[in-house]
Short mmCIF file of C-alpha atoms in Angstrom, two decimals:
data_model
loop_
_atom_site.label_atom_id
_atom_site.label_comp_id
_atom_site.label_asym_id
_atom_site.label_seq_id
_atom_site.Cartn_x
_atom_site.Cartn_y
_atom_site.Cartn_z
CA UNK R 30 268.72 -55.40 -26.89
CA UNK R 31 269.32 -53.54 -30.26
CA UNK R 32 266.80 -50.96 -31.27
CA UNK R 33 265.50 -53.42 -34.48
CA UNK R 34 264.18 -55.92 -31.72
CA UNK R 35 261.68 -53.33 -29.73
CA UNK R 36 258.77 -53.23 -32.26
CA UNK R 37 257.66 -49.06 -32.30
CA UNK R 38 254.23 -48.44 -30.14
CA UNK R 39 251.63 -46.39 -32.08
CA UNK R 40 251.69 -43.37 -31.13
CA UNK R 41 247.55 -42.67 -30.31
CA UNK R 42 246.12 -42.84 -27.27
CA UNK R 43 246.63 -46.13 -24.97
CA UNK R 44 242.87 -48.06 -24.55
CA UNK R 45 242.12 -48.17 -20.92
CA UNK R 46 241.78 -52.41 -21.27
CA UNK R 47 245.49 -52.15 -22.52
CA UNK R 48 246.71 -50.30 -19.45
CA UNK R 49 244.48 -52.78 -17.15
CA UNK R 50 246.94 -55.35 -18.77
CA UNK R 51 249.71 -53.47 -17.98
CA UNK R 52 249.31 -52.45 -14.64
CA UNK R 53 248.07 -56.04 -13.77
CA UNK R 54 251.75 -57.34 -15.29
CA UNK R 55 253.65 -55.12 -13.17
CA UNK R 56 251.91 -55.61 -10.34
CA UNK R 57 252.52 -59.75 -10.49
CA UNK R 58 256.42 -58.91 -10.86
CA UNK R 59 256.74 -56.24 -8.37
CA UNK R 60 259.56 -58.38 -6.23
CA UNK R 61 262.47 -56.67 -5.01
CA UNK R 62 262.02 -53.75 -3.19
CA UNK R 63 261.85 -50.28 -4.49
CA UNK R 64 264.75 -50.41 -7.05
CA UNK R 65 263.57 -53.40 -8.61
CA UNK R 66 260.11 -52.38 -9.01
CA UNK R 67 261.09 -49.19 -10.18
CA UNK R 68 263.15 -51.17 -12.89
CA UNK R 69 260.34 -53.01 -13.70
CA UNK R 70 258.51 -50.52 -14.67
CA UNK R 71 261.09 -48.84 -16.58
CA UNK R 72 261.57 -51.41 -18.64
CA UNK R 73 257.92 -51.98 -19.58
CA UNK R 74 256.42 -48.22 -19.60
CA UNK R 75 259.97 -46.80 -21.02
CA UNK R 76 261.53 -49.34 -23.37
CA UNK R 77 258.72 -51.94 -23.83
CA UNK R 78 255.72 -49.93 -24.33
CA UNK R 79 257.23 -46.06 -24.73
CA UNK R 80 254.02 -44.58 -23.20
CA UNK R 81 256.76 -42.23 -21.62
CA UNK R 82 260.70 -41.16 -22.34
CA UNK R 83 263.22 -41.29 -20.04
CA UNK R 84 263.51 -37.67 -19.10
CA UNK R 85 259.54 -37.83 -18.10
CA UNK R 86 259.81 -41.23 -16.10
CA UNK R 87 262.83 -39.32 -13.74
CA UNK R 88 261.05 -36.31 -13.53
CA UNK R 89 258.13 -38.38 -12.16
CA UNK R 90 260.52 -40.56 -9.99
CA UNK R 91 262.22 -36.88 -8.66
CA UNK R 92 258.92 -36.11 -7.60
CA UNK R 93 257.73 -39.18 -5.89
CA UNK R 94 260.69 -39.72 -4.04
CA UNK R 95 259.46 -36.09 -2.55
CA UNK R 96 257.20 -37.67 -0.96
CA UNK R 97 256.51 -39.93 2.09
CA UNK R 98 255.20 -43.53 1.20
CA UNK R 99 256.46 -46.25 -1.32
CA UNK R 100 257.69 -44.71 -4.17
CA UNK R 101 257.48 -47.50 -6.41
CA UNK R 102 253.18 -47.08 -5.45
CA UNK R 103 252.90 -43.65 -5.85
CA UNK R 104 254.81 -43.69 -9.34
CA UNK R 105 252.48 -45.93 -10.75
CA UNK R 106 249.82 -43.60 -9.97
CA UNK R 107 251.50 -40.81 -11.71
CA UNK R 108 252.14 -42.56 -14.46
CA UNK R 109 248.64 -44.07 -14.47
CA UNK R 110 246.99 -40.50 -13.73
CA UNK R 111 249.14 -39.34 -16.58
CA UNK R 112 247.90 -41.63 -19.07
CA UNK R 113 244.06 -42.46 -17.66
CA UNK R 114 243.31 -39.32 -15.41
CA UNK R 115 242.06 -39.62 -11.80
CA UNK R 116 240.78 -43.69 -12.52
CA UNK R 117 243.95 -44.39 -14.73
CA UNK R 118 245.89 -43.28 -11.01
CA UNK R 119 243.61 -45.11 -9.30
CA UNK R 120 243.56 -48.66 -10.83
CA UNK R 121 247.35 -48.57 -11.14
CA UNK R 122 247.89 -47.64 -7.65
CA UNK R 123 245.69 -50.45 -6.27
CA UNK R 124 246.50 -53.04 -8.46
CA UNK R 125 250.27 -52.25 -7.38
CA UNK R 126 249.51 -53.39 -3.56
CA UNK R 127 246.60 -56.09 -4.56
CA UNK R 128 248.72 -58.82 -4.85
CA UNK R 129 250.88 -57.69 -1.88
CA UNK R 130 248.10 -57.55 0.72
CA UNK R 131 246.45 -60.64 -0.15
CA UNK R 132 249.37 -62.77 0.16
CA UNK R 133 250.49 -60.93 3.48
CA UNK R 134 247.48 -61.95 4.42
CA UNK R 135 247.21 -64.80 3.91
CA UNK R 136 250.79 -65.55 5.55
CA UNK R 137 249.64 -63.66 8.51
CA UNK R 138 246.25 -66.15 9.11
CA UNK R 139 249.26 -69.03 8.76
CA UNK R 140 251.55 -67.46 11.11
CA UNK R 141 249.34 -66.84 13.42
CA UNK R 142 247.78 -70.88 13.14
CA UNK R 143 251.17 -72.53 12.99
CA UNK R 144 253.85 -69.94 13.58
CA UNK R 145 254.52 -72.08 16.53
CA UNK R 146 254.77 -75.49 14.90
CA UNK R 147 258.13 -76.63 14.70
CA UNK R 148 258.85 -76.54 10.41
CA UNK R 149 257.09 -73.34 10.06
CA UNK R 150 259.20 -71.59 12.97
CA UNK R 151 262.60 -73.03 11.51
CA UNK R 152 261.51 -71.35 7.81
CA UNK R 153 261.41 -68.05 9.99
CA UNK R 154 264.21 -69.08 12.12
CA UNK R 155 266.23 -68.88 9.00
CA UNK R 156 264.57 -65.70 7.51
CA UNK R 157 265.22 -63.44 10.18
CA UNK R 158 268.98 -64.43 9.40
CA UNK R 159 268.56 -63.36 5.63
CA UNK R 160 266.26 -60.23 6.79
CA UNK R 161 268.96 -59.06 8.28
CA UNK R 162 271.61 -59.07 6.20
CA UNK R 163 269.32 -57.36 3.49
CA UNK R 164 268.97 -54.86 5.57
CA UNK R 165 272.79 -54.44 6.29
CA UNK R 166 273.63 -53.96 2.53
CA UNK R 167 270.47 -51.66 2.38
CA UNK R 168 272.38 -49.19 4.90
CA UNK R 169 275.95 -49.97 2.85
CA UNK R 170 273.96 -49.11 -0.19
CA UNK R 171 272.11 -45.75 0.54
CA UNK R 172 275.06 -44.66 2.81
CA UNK R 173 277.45 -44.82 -0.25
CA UNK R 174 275.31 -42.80 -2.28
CA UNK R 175 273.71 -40.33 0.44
CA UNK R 176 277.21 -39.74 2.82
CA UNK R 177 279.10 -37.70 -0.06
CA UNK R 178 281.41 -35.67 2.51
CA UNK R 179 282.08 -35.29 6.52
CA UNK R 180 278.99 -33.07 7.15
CA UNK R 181 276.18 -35.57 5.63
CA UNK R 182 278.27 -37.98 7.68
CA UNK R 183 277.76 -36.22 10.64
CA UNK R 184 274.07 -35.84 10.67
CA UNK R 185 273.95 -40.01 9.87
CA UNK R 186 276.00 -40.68 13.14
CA UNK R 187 274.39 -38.11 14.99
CA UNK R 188 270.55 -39.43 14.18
CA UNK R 189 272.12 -42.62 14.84
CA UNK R 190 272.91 -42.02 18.77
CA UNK R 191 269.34 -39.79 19.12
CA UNK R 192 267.21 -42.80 17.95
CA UNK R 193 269.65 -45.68 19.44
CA UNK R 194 270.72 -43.80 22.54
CA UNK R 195 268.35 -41.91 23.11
CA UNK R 196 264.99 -42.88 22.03
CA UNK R 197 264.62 -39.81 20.10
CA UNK R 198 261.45 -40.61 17.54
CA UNK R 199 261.52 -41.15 14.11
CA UNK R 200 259.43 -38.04 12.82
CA UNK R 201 261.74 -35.54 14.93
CA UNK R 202 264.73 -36.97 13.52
CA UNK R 203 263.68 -36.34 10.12
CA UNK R 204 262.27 -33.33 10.83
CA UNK R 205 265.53 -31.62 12.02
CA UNK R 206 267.77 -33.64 9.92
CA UNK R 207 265.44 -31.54 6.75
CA UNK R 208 265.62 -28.24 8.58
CA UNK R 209 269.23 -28.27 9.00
CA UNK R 210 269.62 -29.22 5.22
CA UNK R 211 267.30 -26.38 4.29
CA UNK R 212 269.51 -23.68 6.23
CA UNK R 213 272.19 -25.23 5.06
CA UNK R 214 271.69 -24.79 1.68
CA UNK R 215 269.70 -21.30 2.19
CA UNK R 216 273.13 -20.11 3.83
CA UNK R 217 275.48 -21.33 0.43
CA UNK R 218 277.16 -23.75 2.89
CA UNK R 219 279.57 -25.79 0.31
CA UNK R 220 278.44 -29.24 1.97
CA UNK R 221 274.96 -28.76 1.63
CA UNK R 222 275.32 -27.84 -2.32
CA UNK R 223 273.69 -30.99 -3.51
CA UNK R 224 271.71 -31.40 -6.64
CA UNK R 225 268.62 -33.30 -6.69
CA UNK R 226 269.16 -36.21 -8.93
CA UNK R 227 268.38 -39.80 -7.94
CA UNK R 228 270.55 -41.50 -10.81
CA UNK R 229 269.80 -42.30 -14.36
CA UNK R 230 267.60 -45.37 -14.39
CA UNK R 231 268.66 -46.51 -17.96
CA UNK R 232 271.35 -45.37 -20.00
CA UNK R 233 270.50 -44.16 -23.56
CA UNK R 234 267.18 -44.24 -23.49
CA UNK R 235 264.29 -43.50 -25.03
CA UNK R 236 263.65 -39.89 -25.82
CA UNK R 237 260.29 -38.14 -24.90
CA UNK R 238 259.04 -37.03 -28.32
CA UNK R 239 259.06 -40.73 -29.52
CA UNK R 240 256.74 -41.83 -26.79
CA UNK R 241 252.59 -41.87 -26.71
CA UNK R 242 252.57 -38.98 -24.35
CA UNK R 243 255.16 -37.29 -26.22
CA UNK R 244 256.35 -33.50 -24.58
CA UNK R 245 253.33 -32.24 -25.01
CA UNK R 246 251.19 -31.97 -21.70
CA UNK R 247 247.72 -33.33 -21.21
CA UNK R 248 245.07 -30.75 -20.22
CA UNK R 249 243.87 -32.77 -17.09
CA UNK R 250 247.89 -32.14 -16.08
CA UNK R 251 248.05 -28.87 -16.11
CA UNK R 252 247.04 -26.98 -12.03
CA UNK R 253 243.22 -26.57 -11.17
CA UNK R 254 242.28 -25.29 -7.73
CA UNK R 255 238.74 -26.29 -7.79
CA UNK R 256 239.86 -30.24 -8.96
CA UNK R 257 242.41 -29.88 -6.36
CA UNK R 258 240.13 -29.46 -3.53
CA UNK R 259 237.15 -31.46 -4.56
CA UNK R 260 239.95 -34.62 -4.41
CA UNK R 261 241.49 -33.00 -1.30
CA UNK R 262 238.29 -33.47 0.28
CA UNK R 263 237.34 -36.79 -1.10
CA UNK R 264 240.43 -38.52 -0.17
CA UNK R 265 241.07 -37.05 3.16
CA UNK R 266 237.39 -38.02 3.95
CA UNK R 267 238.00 -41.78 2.86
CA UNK R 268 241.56 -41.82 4.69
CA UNK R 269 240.54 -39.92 7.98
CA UNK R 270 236.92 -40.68 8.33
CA UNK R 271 237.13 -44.18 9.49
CA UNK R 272 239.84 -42.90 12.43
CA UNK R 273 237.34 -40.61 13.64
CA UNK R 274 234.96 -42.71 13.58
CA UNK R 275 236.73 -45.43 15.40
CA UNK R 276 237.83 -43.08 17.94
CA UNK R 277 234.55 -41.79 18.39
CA UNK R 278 232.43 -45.07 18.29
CA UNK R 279 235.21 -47.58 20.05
CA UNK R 280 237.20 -44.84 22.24
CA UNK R 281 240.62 -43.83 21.93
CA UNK R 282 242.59 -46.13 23.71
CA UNK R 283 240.59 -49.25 21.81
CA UNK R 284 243.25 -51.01 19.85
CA UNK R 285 241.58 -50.44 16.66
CA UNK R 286 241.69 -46.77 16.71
CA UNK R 287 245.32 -46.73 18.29
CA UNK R 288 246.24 -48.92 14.90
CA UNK R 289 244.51 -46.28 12.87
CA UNK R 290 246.29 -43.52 14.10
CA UNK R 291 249.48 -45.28 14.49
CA UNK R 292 249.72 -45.58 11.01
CA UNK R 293 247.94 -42.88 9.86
CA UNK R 294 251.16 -40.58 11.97
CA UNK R 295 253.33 -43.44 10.04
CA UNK R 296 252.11 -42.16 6.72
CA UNK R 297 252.80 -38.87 6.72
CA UNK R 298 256.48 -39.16 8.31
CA UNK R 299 257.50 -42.33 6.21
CA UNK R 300 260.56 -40.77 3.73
CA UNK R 301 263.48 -42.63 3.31
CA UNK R 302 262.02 -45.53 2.45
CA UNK R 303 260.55 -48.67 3.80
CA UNK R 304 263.78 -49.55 5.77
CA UNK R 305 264.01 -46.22 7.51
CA UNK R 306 260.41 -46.09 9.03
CA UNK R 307 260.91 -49.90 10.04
CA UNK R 308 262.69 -48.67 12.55
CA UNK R 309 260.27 -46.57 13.78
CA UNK R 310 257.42 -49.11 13.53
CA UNK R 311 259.36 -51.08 15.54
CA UNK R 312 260.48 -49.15 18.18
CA UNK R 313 256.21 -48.25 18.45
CA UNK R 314 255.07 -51.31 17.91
CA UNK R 315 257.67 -53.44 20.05
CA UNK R 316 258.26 -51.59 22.80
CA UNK R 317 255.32 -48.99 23.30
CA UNK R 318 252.13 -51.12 22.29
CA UNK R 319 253.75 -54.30 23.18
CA UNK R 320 252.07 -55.36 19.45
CA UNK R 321 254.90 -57.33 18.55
CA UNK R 322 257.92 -59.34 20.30
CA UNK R 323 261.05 -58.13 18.74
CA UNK R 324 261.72 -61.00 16.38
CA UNK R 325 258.25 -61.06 14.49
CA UNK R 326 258.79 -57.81 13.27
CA UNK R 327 261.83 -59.66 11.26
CA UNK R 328 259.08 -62.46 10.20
CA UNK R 329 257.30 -59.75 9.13
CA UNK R 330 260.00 -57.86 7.28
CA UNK R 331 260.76 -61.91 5.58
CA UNK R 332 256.88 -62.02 4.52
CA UNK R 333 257.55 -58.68 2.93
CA UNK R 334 260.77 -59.46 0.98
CA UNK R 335 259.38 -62.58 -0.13
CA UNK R 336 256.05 -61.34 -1.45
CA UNK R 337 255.08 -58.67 -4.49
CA UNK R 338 254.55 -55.03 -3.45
CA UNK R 339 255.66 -52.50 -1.56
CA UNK R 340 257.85 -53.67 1.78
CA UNK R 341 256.00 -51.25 3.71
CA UNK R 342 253.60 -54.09 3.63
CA UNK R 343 255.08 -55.03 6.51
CA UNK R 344 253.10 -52.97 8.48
CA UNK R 345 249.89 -54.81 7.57
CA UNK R 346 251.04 -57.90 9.02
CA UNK R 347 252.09 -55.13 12.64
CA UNK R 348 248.08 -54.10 12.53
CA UNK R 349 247.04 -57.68 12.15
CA UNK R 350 249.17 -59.26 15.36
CA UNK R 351 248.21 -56.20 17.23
CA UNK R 352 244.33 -56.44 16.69
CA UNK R 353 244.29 -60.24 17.26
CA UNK R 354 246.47 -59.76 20.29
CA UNK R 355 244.40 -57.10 21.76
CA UNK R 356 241.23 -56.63 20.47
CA UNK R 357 238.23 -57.66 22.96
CA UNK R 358 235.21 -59.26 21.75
CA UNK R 359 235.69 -60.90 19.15
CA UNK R 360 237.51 -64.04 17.25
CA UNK R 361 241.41 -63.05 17.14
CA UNK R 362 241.92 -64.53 13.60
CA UNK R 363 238.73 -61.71 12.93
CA UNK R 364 240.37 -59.64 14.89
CA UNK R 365 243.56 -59.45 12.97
CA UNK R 366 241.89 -59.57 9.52
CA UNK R 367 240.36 -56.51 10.08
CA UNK R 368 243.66 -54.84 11.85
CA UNK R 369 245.54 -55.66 8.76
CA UNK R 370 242.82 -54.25 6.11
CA UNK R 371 242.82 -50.91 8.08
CA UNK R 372 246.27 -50.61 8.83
CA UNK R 373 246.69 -51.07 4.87
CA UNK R 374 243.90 -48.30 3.83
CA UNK R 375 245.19 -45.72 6.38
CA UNK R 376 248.89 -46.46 5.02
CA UNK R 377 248.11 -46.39 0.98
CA UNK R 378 245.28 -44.14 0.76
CA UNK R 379 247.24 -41.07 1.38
CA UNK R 380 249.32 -41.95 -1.50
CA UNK R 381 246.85 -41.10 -3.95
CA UNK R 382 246.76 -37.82 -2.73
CA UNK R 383 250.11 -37.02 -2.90
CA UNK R 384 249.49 -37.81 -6.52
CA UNK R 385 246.66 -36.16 -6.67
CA UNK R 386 247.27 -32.57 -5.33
CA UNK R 387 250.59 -32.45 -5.92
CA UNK R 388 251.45 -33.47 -9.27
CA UNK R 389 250.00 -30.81 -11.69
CA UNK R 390 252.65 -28.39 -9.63
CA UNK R 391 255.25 -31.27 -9.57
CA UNK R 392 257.21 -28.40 -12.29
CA UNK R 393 257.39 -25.88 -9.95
CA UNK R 394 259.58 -28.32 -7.40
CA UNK R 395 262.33 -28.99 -10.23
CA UNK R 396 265.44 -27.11 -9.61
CA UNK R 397 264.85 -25.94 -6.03
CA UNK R 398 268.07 -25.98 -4.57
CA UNK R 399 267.14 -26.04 -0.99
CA UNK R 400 264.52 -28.65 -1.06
CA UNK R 401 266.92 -30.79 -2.85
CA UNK R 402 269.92 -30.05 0.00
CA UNK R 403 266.82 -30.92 2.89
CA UNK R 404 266.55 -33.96 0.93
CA UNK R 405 269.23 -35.30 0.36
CA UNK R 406 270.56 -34.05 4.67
CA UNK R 407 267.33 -36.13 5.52
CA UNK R 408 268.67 -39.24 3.49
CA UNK R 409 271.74 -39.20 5.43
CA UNK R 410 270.10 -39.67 8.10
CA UNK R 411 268.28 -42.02 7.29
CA UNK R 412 271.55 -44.28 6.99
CA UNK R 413 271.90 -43.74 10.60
CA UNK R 414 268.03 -44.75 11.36
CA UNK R 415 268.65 -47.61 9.46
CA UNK R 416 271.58 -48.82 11.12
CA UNK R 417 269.51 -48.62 14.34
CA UNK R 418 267.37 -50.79 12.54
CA UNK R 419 270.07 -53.58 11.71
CA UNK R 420 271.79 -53.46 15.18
CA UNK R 421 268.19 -53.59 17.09
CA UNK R 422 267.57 -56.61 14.77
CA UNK R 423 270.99 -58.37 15.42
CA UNK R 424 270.65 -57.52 18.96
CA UNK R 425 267.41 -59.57 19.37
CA UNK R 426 267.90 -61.96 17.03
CA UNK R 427 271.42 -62.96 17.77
CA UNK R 428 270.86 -63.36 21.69
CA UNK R 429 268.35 -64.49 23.87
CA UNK R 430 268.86 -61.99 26.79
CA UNK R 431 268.64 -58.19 26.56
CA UNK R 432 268.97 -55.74 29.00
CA UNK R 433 268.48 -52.38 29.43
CA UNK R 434 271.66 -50.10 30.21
CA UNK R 435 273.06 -46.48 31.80
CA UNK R 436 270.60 -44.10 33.71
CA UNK R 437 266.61 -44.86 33.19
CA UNK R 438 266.66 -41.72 30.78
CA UNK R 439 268.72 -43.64 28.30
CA UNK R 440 267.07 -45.70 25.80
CA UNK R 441 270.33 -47.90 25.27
CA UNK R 442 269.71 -51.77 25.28
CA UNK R 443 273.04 -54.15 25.57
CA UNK R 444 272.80 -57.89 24.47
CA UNK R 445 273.89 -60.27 27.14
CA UNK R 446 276.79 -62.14 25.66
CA UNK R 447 276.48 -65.45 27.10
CA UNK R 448 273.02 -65.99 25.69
CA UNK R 449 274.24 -65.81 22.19
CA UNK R 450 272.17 -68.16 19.71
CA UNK R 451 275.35 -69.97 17.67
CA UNK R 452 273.01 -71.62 15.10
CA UNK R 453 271.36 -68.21 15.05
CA UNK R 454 275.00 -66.61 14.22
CA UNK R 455 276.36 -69.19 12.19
CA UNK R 456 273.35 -69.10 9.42
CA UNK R 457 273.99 -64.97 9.50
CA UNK R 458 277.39 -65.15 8.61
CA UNK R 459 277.27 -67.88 6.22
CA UNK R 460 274.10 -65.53 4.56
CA UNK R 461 276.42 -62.34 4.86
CA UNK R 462 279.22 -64.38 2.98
CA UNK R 463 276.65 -65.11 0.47
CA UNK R 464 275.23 -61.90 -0.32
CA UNK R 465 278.15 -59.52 0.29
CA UNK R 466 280.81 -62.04 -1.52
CA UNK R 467 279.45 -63.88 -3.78
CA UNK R 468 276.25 -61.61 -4.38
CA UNK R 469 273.67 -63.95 -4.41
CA UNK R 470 270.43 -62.65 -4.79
CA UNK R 471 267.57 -61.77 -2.38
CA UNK R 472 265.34 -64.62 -3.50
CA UNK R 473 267.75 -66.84 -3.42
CA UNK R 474 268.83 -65.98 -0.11
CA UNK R 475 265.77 -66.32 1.24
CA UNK R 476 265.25 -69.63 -0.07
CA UNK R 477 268.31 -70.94 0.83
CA UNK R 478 268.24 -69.78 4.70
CA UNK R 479 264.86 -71.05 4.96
CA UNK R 480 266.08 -74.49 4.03
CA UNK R 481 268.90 -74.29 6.48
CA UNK R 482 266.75 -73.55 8.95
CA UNK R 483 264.64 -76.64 8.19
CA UNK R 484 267.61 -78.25 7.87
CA UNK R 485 268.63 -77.17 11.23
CA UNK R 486 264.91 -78.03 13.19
CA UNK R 487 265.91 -82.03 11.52
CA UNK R 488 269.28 -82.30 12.62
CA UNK R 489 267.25 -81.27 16.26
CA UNK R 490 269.40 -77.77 16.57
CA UNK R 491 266.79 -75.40 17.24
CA UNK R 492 265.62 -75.42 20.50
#
């Protein structure tokens, strides 16, 4: 696109109706994951609109990807707050997961109607074979940028064998994995000298002073202890009220308030992105509330992928099985309605306050050397998480039989090998040879292993 075809924005202040517009738009194409959203955007705030440079959209990026939670959400409220204040941040933050949660939603009320009915279980018979190859090349993708020499290596195989071998939780695993890259980097250790870029998202690009917000910054920008505790205190009353209040009015061990705090935990742990703290959700929601059997997480994870929004989404479809599974009293499809909607407000809320609190101070995080080396150590292990992930979905989705194996204080589960599924492997390596070879797309994947499954359940080789 040559600079004569990109017509130049005036430079005054953005209406509020015009960023409604905008927000909407981005919202309706948020499809592929975090990088593609993220492109999206960049291409309609930076290049299309120029409400910001380029140098102002990373620094925002840098700082949400500081943070636990969707990225792609949380810089929309940055960018929203920047532009709009505290209900600029707000509308472009919900709008962002809108679309999202009401189709997840709505696929969840299906899947939980007809998931058994034979077309509908051979379109997710041939998902779960795309799901997981998308989440192969998501390790092969972060691991080549994040696993830069032997050390970062290291701490990927090593969180690999705590979570895989040994059960060790998601939250500790991070945790040390960020304390070792701290000391690291607080010692001068060579391997843990990392800068704290992400990558350019554009090259050339559009520079800030030729942008509506300019270099200047905005006075509602700039660090106000009084705003920042009157929002605290807002927001953390809207995000943890209703868990207290479930625990208190329903008890603590009602499925309702163990979905609330479940993913309020989730919410505050989640860096890495969506694929890391899948495995996490997972391992909870599999194998210690029994909310799931192993391969609906992966029709989750497909309802996710194929839908606009954040793939953390996911996890509204986990709080929606688990209520209509276990909640007492009342309808199941009710039930799981209002699982989903609360697993979705404890997940998102805390994302605007992130935003909130932290960005006026967002400067005083640039250039830290030592946050950046915890970082970027927690990122490598992430690659090991997430190949938990992919091997705990091939495990269960490749076989019929698993067992458990070694001493009871292992958490190490073995397939048994004569109960492979050969349709099962045969649409997974003809998806692999798709996306890894030929590169097909992740829509197009999708599609095109859903209609082998269909074509599969007609030719009568699904069981």
């Amino acid at each position: 696109m040559t600079t004569e075809s990109v017509p130049r924005p005036s430079l005054g202040p953005v209406p509020f109706s015009e960023a409604l517009k905008v927000w909407a738009r981005i919202a309706a194409l948020s499809f592929g994951g975090p990088a593609g959203q993220i492109a999206v955007m960049h291409r309609i705030l930076v290049e299309e609109k120029r409400w910001l440079g380029e140098q102002r959209f990373l620094h925002a990026l840098n700082y949400c990807m500081l943070l636990p939670g969707p990225e792609a959400q949380q810089l929309c409220i940055y960018v929203g707050w920047l532009m709009h204040r505290t209900v600029g941040g707000l509308v472009a933050g919900l709008l962002f997961v809108l679309p999202g949660f009401l189709a997840i939603m709505a696929l969840s009320i299906l899947y939980m109607v007809m998931g058994d009915v034979g077309p509908v279980a051979a379109i997710f018979f041939g998902l779960k074979a795309a799901v997981l190859v998308i989440v192969v090349q998501a390790m092969l993708r972060i691991g080549g940028r994040a696993l830069r020499n032997r050390t970062l290596m290291a701490v990927a195989a090593s969180a690999f064998v705590a979570i895989y071998v040994f059960g060790v939780s998601f939250p500790l695993i991070i945790l040390a994995a960020g304390l070792i890259g701290f000391i690291g980097a607080r010692a001068g250790l060579p391997d843990f000298a990392i800068g704290g870029g992400h990558g350019e998202v554009a090259a050339g690009g559009v520079a800030d002073d030729e942008t509506v917000l300019g270099e200047s910054r905005p006075e509602h920008t700039r660090p106000n202890l009084a705003w920042a505790v009157r929002t605290a205190a807002v927001i953390l009353v809207l995000w943890l009220g209703p868990v207290l209040i479930l625990g208190l009015a329903l008890g603590w061990d009602n499925v309702f308030t163990q979905i609330a705090l479940f993913f309020t935990k989730m919410a505050v742990v989640t860096f890495g992105g969506a694929y890391a703290v899948l495995a996490y959700v997972a391992q909870e929601a599999v194998q210690t509330f029994g909310w799931l059997r192993p391969g609906e997480m992966l029709d989750g994870l497909a309802m996710a992928e194929t839908t606009p929004g954040p793939l953390i989404m996911v996890t509204q479809f986990v709080g929606f099985m688990g209520a209509a599974r276990n909640a007492s009293g009342l309808d199941p499809l009710w039930a799981g309605v209002l699982g989903g909607v609360l697993t979705t407000w404890v997940t998102f809320t805390p994302c605007f306050l992130w935003i909130f609190l932290g960005a006026p101070f967002v400067e005083a995080l640039r250039g830290a050397r030592a946050l950046n080396a915890a970082l970027a150590t927690i990122t490598a292990a992430v690659v090991g998480v997430i190949l938990n992930l992919a091997l705990w979905f091939a495990i269960h989705v490749l076989f019929a039989e698993v067992r458990a194996a070694g001493p009871p204080w292992l958490a190490l589960d073995v397939p048994v090998l004569s109960s492979v599924n050969l349709p099962s492997l045969a649409l997974t390596l003809a998806a692999a040879i798709a996306a890894i070879v030929f590169k097909l797309g992740v829509i197009p994947l999708l599609l095109g292993c859903s209609a082998a499954g269909l074509a599969l359940y007609g030719a009568g080789l699904l069981g």
